[in-house]
XYZ file of C-alpha atoms in Angstrom:
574
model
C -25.051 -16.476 -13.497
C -22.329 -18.580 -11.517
C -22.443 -17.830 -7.880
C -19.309 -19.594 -5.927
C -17.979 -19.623 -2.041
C -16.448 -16.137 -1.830
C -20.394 -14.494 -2.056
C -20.135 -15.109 1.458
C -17.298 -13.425 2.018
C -16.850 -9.697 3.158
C -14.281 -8.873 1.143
C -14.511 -6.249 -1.799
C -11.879 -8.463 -3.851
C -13.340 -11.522 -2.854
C -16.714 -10.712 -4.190
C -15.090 -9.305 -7.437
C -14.863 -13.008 -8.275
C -17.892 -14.339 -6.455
C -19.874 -14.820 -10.003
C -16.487 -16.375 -11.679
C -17.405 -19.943 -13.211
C -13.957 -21.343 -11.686
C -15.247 -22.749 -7.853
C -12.878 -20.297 -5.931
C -12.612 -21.434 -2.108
C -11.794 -18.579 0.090
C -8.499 -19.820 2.305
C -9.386 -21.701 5.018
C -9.167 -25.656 5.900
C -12.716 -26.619 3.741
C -10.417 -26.027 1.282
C -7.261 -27.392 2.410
C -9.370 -30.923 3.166
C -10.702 -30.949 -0.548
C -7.012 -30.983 -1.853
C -5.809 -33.501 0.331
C -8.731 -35.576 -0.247
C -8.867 -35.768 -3.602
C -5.135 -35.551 -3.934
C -5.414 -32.963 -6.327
C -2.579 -29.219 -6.123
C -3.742 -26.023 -5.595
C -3.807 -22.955 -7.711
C -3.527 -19.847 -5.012
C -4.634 -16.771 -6.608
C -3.656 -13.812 -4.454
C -4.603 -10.178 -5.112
C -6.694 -7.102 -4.287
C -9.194 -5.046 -5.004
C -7.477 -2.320 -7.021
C -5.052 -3.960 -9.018
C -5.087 -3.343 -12.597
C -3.568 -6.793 -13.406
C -5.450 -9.093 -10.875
C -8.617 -7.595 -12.985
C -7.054 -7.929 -16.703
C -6.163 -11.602 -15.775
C -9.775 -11.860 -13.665
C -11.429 -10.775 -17.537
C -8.923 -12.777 -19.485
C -9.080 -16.235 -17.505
C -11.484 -16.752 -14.470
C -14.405 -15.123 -16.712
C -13.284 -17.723 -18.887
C -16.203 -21.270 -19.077
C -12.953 -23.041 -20.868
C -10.332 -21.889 -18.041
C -13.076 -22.744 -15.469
C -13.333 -26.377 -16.839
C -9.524 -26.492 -16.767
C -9.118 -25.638 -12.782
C -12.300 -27.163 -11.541
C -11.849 -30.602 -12.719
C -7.532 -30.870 -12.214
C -7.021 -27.796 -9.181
C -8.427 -26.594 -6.209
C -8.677 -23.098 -6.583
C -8.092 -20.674 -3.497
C -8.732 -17.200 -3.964
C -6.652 -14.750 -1.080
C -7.074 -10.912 -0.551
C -3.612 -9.952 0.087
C -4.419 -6.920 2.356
C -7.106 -9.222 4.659
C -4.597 -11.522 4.711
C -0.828 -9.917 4.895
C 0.344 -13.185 6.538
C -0.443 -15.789 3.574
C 0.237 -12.509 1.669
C 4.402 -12.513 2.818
C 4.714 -16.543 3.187
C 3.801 -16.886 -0.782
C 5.622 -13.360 -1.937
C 9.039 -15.132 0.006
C 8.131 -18.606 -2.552
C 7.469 -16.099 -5.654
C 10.940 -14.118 -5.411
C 13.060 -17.050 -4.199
C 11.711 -19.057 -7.377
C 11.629 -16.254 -9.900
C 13.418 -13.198 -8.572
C 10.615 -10.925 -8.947
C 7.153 -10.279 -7.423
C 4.166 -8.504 -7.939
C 0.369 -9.143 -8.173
C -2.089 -11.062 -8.983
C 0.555 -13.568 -7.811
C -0.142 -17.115 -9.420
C 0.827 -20.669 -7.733
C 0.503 -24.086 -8.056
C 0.779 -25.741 -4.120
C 0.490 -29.426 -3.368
C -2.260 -30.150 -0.736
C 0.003 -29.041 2.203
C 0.688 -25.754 0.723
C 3.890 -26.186 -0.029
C 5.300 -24.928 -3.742
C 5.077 -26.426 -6.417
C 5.594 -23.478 -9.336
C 5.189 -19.600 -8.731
C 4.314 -16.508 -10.943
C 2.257 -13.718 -11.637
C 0.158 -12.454 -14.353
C -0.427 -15.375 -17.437
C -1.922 -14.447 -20.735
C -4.491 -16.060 -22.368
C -2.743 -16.568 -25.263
C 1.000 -17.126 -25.203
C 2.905 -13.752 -25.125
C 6.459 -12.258 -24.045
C 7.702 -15.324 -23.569
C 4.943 -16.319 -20.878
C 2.733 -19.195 -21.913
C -1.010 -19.001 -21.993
C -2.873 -19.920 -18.626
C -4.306 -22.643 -20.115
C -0.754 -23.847 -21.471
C 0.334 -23.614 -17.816
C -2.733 -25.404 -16.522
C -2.427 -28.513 -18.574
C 1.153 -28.734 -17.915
C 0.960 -28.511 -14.515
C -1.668 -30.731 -14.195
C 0.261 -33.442 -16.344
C 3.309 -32.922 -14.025
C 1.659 -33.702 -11.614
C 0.049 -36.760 -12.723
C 3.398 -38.514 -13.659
C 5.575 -36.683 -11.051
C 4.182 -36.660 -7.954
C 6.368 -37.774 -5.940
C 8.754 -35.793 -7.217
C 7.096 -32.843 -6.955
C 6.200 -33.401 -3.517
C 9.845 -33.967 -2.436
C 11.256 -30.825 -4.476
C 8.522 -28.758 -2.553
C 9.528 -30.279 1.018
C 13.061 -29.206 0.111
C 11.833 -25.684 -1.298
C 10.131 -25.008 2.178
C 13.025 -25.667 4.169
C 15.361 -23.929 2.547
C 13.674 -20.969 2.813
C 12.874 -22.136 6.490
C 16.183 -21.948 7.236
C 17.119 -18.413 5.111
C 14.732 -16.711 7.114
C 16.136 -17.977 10.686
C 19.608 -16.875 9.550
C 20.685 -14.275 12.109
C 22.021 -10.926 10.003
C 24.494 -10.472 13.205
C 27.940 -10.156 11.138
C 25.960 -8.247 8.078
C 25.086 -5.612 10.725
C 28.318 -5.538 12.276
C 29.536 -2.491 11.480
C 28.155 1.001 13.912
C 25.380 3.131 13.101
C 26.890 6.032 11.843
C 29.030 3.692 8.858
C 25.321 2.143 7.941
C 23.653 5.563 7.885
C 26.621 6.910 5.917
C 26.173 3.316 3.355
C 22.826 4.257 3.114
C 22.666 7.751 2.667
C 25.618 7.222 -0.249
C 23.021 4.786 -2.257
C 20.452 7.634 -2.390
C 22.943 10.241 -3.572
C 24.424 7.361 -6.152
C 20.824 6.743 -7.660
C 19.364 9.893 -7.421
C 17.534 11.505 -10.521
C 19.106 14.749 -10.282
C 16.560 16.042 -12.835
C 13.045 14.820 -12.109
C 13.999 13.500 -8.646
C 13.325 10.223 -6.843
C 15.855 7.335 -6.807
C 16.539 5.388 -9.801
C 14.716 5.119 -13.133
C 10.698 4.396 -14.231
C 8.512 2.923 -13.160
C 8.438 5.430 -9.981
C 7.161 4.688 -6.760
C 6.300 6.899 -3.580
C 8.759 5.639 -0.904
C 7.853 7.831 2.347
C 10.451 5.854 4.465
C 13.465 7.367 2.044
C 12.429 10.891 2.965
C 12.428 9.758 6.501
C 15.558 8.966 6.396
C 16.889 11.545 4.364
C 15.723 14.395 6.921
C 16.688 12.586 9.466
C 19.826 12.313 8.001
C 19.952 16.025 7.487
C 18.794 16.869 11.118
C 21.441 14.510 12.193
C 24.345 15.480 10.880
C 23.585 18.870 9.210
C 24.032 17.603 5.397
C 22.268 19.697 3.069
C 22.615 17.172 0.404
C 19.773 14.787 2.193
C 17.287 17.694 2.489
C 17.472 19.073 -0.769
C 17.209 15.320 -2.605
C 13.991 14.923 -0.530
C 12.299 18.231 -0.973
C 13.327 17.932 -4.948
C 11.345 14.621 -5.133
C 8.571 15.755 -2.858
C 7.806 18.985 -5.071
C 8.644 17.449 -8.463
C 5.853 14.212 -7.465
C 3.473 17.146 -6.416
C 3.916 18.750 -9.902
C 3.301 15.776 -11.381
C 0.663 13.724 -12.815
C 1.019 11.230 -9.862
C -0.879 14.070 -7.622
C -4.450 14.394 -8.474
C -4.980 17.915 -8.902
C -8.405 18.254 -9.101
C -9.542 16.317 -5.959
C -6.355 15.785 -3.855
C -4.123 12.473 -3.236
C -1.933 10.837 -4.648
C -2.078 8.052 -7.172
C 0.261 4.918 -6.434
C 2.734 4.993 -8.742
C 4.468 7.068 -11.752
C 4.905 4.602 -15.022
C 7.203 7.172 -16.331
C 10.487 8.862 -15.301
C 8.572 12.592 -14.647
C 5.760 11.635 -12.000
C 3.451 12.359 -14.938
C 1.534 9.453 -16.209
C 0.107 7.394 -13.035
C -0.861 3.948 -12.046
C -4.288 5.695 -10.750
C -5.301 3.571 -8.237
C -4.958 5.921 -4.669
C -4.092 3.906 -1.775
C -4.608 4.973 2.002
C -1.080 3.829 3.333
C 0.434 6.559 0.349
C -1.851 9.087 1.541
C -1.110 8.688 4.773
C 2.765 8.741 4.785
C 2.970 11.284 2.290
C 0.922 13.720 4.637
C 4.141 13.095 6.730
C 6.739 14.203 4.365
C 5.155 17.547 3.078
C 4.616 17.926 7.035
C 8.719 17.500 7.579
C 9.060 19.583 4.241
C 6.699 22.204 5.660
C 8.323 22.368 8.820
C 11.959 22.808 7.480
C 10.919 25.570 4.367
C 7.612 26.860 5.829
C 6.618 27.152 1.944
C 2.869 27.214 1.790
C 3.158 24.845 -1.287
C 3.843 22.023 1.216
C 1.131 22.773 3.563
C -1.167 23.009 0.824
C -0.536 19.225 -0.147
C -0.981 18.318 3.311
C -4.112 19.841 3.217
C -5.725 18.563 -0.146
C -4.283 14.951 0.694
C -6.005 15.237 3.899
C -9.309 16.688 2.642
C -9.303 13.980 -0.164
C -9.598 11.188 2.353
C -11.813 13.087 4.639
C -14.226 13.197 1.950
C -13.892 10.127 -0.111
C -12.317 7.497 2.266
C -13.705 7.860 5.287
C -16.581 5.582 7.044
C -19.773 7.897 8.606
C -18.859 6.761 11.807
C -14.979 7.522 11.608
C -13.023 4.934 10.046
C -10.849 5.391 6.762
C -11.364 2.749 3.945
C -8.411 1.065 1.816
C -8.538 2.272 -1.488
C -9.690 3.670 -4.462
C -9.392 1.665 -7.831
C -7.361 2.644 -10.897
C -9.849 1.351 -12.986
C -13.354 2.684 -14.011
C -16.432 1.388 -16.393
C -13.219 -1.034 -17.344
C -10.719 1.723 -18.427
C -7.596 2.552 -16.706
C -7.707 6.403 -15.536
C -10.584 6.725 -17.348
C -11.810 8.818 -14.267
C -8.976 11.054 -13.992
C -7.860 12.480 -17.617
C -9.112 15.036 -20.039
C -8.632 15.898 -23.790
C -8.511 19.497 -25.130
C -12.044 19.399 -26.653
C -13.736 18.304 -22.819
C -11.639 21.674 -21.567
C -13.126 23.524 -24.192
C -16.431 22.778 -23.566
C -16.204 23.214 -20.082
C -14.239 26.233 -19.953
C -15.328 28.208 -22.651
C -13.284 31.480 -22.979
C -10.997 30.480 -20.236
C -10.001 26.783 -21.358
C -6.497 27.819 -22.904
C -5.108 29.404 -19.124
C -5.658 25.945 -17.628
C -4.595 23.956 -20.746
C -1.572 25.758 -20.735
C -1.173 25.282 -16.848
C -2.051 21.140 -17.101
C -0.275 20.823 -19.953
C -3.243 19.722 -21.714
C -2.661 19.399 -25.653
C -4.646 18.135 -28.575
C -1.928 15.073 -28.849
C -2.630 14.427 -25.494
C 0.060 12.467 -23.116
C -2.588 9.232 -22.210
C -4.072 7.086 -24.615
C -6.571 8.381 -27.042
C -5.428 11.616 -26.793
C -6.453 11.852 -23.316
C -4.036 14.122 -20.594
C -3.253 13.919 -17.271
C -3.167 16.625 -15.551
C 0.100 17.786 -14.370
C 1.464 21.382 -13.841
C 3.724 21.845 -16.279
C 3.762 25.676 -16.581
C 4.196 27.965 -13.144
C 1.688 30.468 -12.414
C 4.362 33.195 -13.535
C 4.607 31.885 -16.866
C 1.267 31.129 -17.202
C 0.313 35.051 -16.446
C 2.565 36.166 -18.598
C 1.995 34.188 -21.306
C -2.210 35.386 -21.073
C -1.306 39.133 -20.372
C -2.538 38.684 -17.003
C -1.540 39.372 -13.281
C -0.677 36.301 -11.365
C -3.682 37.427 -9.035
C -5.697 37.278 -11.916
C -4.537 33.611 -13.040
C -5.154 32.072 -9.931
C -8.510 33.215 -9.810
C -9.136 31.645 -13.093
C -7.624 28.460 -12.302
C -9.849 28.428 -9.140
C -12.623 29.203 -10.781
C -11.989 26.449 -13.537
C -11.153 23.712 -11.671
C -14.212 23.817 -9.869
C -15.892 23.802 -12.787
C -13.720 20.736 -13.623
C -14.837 18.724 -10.410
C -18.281 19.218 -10.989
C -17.767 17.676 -14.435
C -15.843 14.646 -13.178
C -18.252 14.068 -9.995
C -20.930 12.990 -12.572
C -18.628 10.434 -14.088
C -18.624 7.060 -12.737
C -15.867 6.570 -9.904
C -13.523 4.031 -9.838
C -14.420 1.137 -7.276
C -13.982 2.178 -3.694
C -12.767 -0.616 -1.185
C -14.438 0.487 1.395
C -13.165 -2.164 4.414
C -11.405 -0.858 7.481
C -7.370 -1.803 7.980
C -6.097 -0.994 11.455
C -2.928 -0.969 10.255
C -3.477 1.517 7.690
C -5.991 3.325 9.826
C -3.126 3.663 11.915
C -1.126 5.230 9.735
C -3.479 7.689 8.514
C -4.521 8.086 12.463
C -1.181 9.234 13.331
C -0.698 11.920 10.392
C -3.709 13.333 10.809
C -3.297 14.623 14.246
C 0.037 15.110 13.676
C -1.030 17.756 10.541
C -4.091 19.026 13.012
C -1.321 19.599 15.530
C 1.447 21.259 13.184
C -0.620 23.190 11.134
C -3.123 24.239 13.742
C -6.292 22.262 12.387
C -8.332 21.410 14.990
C -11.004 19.205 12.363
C -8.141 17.280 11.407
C -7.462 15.918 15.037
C -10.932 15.856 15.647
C -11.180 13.186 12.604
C -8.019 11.408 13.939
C -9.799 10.694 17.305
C -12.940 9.552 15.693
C -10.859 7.422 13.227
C -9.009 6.437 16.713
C -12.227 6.082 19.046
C -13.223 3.548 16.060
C -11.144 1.075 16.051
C -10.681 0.580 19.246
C -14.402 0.456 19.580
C -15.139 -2.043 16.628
C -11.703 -3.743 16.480
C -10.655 -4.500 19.963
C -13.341 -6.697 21.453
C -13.048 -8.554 24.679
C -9.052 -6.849 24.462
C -7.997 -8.705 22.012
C -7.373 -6.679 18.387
C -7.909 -7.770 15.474
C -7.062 -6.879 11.737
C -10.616 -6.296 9.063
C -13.867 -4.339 9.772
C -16.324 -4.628 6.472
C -20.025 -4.289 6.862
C -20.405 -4.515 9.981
C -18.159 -7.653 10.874
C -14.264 -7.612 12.361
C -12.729 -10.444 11.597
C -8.691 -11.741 11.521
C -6.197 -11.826 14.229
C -4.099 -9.095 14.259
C -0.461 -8.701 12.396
C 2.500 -7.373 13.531
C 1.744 -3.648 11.213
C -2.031 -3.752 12.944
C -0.179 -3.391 16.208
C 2.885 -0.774 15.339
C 1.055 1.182 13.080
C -2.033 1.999 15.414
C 0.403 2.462 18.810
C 1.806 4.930 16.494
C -0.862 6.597 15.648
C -2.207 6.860 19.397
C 1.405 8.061 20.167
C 0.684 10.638 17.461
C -2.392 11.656 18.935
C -1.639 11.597 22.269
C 0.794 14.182 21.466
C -1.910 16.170 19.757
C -4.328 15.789 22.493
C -2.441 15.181 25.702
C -5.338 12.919 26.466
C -3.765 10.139 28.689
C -6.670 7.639 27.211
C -3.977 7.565 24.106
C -0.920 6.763 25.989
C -3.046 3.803 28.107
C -4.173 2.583 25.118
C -0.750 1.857 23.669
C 0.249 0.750 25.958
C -2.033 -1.782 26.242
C -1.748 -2.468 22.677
C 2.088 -2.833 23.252
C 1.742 -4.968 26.019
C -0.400 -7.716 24.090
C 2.269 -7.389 21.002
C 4.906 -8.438 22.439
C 2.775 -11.383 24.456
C 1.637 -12.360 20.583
C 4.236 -11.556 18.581
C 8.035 -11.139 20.271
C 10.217 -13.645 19.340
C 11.552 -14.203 22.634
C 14.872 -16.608 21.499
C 16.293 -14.188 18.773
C 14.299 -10.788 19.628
C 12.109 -8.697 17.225
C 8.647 -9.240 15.996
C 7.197 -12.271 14.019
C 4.769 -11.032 11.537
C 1.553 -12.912 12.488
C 0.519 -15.226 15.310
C 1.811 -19.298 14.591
C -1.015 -20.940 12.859
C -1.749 -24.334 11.313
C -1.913 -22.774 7.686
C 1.106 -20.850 7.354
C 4.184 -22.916 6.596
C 6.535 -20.355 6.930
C 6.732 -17.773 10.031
C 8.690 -15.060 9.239
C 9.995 -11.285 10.166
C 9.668 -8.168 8.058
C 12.328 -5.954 8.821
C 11.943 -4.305 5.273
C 11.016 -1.005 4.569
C 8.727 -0.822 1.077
C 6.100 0.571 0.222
C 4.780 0.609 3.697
C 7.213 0.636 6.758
C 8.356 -2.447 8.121
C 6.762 -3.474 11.231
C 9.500 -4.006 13.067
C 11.470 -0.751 12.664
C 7.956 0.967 13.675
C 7.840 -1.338 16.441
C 11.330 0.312 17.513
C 10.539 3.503 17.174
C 7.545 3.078 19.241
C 9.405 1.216 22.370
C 11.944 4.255 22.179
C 9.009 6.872 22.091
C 7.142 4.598 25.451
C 10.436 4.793 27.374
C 10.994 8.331 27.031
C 7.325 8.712 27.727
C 7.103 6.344 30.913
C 11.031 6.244 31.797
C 10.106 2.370 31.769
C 13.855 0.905 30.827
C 12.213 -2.275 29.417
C 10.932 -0.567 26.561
C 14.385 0.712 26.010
C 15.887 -2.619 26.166
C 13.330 -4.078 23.537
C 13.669 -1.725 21.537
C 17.448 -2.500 21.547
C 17.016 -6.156 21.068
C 15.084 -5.665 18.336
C 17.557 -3.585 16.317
C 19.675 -6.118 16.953
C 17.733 -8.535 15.537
């Protein structure tokens, strides 16, 4: 068996390639110094854990003795886990969309020695396909560019750098100048013009949870008492929850719909989703005070309580979408499995599920999905509603003991403060709202632990695995734990919360402000970064920067301190 650099490494993602024949340098200058000493480009692999792709292309191609040959004798090969490193992470997803228009992982470039680009992509076939070349067709080519072009190549990526150098100074000033209310008005207009009116969320498959749109939307509703914001949010919120995206059996959500219905998922369950989506069905609670909602907050909650949480407090990363090599394979069900199972009492849940013979997976597999109410499902059996839900009960914990014996998909078990944060701050927020006291109790434990294994000597940093805390921290690591202390120092009213964030604030801005233009760099400046940028983009996780803002509001009206006002003011601007 091969064994390469990234055994020693902590991370789950990194060790998923530790056996690979191709000799994978974690990133770091040992492999910087081999480039520029043997004048030879670098292939960047960058991924994580739970991605579907990163392992089809990790089977296809870096299992692969020929593919091996192919980058160990023309590349040096650096493999990156995008969520231990967010920083190398956003410098080389800026190169990827400026050169292709697209992203996505496992993201795929070719960098001369000094990391600059030289050609950028994603996932490569191992034969040539959809108009992509093979890997290995992309290898040699590369590799023969750059033995009769260097100096071309060298200058084009120089040029590549700075250009994008210079996009990302650009101030936004006159894009921004119009007031508020016109950009909330903008914005709430593109919702309504993309809005699925009949399976909800905004625009068409695949679909993805966006927390920060029904932030906005009930905000926008609260603000200026518009009906048509609230009701597009709770319509997507209870349409996703019907849906196959929602595990139904053991709580969560999965991380993305591949259809237009929230039916068949991307099953890999991700902490940041969890976490933000425990937020929304909170703000949907609190505005319809239907139990439904609650109960989603609940089952998310109680799903990473018991699955993604450390012994001693923290909550891991992930879950994969992948198990014994299958995608979902974890997750779905045919007709016959019911039967067995279910006996006498199969056809009232496979008539709930919507579980057929056809199936709505591959193989003739289902997800599980509601796609009859409890009303129609009574009547359909002859049977009270009372009476169905008892037999749903009943069945589905039949169900879970049937799919506990399976083999689970991988679990990346290391520690994020940023998403720790996250999940931190709706935890005792959900305790708080809903009157849970275990919930808060797990957010302080979850908050007691970082602070007690990732803030040594005052200084925070970004990775706990095994025992080890490692990275400097990002911007997110810093607005998405103050958060969360904010959240629980509401819960609580323990001062330790507010000191804490403050703290934490204090050595963000001394690491991170930008002090010429205002707002928040994304990392530290470092040697091995040639771009230092800003996020001020909300996707699938908030942007660091508008959390940062909300937090300086929440610390002035907490301390009456005007300088928190002002920063968070100059970083708006920004």
């Amino acid at each position: 068996m091969y064994t390469n650099r990234l055994a020693q490494e902590k991370s789950p993602y990194l060790q998923q390639h530790a056996h690979n024949p191709v000799d994978w340098y974690p990133w770091g200058e040992e492999a910087f110094q081999k480039a520029r000493s043997e004048n030879k480009p670098i292939f960047l692999s960058i991924g994580y854990s739970t991605c579907h792709w990163c392992h089809v292309m990790e089977r296809e191609s870096f299992e692969s003795k020929a593919i091996a040959d192919l980058l160990n004798t023309n590349f040096i090969s650096i493999k990156v886990d995008r969520e231990e490193r967010p920083d190398v992470d956003a410098v080389y997803m800026t190169i990827l969309q400026a050169m292709t228009g697209s992203g996505g992982w496992p993201m795929s470039l070719f960098l001369t020695p000094d990391l600059k680009p030289i050609f950028a992509g994603t996932y490569f076939p191992p034969v040539p396909a959809h108009g992509r070349p093979s890997f290995a067709q992309l290898l040699l080519s590369v590799s023969e560019f750059w033995g009769s072009h260097r100096d071309h190549i060298i200058a084009s990526s120089i040029e590549i750098t700075s250009a994008l150098q210079e996009r990302i100074n650009v101030s936004d000033e006159e894009e921004y100048a119009e007031d508020i209310r016109s950009l909330e008005n903008s914005t709430f207009h593109h919702f309504e013009e993309s809005f699925d009116s009949i399976d909800g969320g905004f625009g068409g498959a695949p679909k993805f949870p966006r927390p920060v749109q029904f932030d906005f939307l009930f905000n926008y509703y609260k603000a200026f008492d518009d009906t048509r914001a609230k009701d597009m949010a709770l319509f997507t919120l209870r349409k996703m929850a019907l849906g196959g995206m929602h595990d139904h059996l053991g709580g969560g959500f999965h991380r993305y719909s591949v259809d237009r219905f929230w039916c068949i998922s991307h099953f890999e369950k991700m902490l940041y989703d969890q976490a933000q989506l425990v937020n929304s069905y909170l703000d949907a609670w609190q505005i319809t005070h239907d139990h439904f909602d609650a109960g989603i907050v609940r089952s998310t909650i109680e799903y990473v309580l018991r699955d993604l949480t450390d012994p001693d407090g923290g909550f891991y990363s992930a879950e994969d979408a992948d198990s014994e090599g299958e995608e979902g394979k974890f997750y779905v069900w045919t007709l016959e499995e019911f039967e067995f199972i279910l006996g006498s009492n199969a056809a009232v849940s496979a008539f709930r599920f919507g579980v057929t013979t056809v199936g709505n997976f591959e193989h003739g597999k289902n997800v599980l999905h509601l796609a009859h109410t409890l009303d129609e499902t009574a009547q359909l059996f002859g049977k009270s509603r009372l009476e169905v839900e008892d037999i749903l009960g009943s069945n589905a914990n039949k169900l879970i003991v049937v799919r506990e014996k399976r083999i689970r998909p991988l679990r990346d078990d290391k520690i994020l403060t940023s998403w720790n944060g996250l999940m931190i701050g709706a935890t005792a927020r959900a305790g708080d709202v809903l009157n849970e006291p275990r919930f808060i109790h797990a957010a302080v434990a979850a908050g007691e632990f970082i602070w007690n294994n990732l803030h040594p000597n005052g200084k925070l940093l970004h990775r706990w695995r095994d025992g080890e805390a490692r990275f400097d921290a990002y911007l997110d690591d810093y607005a998405f734990l103050i958060n969360g202390y904010l959240d629980l120092y509401e819960a609580t009213f323990d001062p330790i919360w507010i000191t804490r964030a403050l703290e934490l604030q204090e050595e963000q801005d001394a690491n991170l402000y930008d002090t010429n233009d205002g707002g928040y760099f994304n990392a530290r400046e470092s040697s091995d970064l040639i771009l230092r940028s800003k996020n001020d983009y909300d996707g699938a996780e908030p942007s660091g920067n508008s959390v940062s803002a909300l937090n300086l509001f929440r610390l002035f009206y907490f301390t009456e301190d005007e300088r928190f006002r002002i920063r968070a003011e100059e970083t708006l601007d920004r």
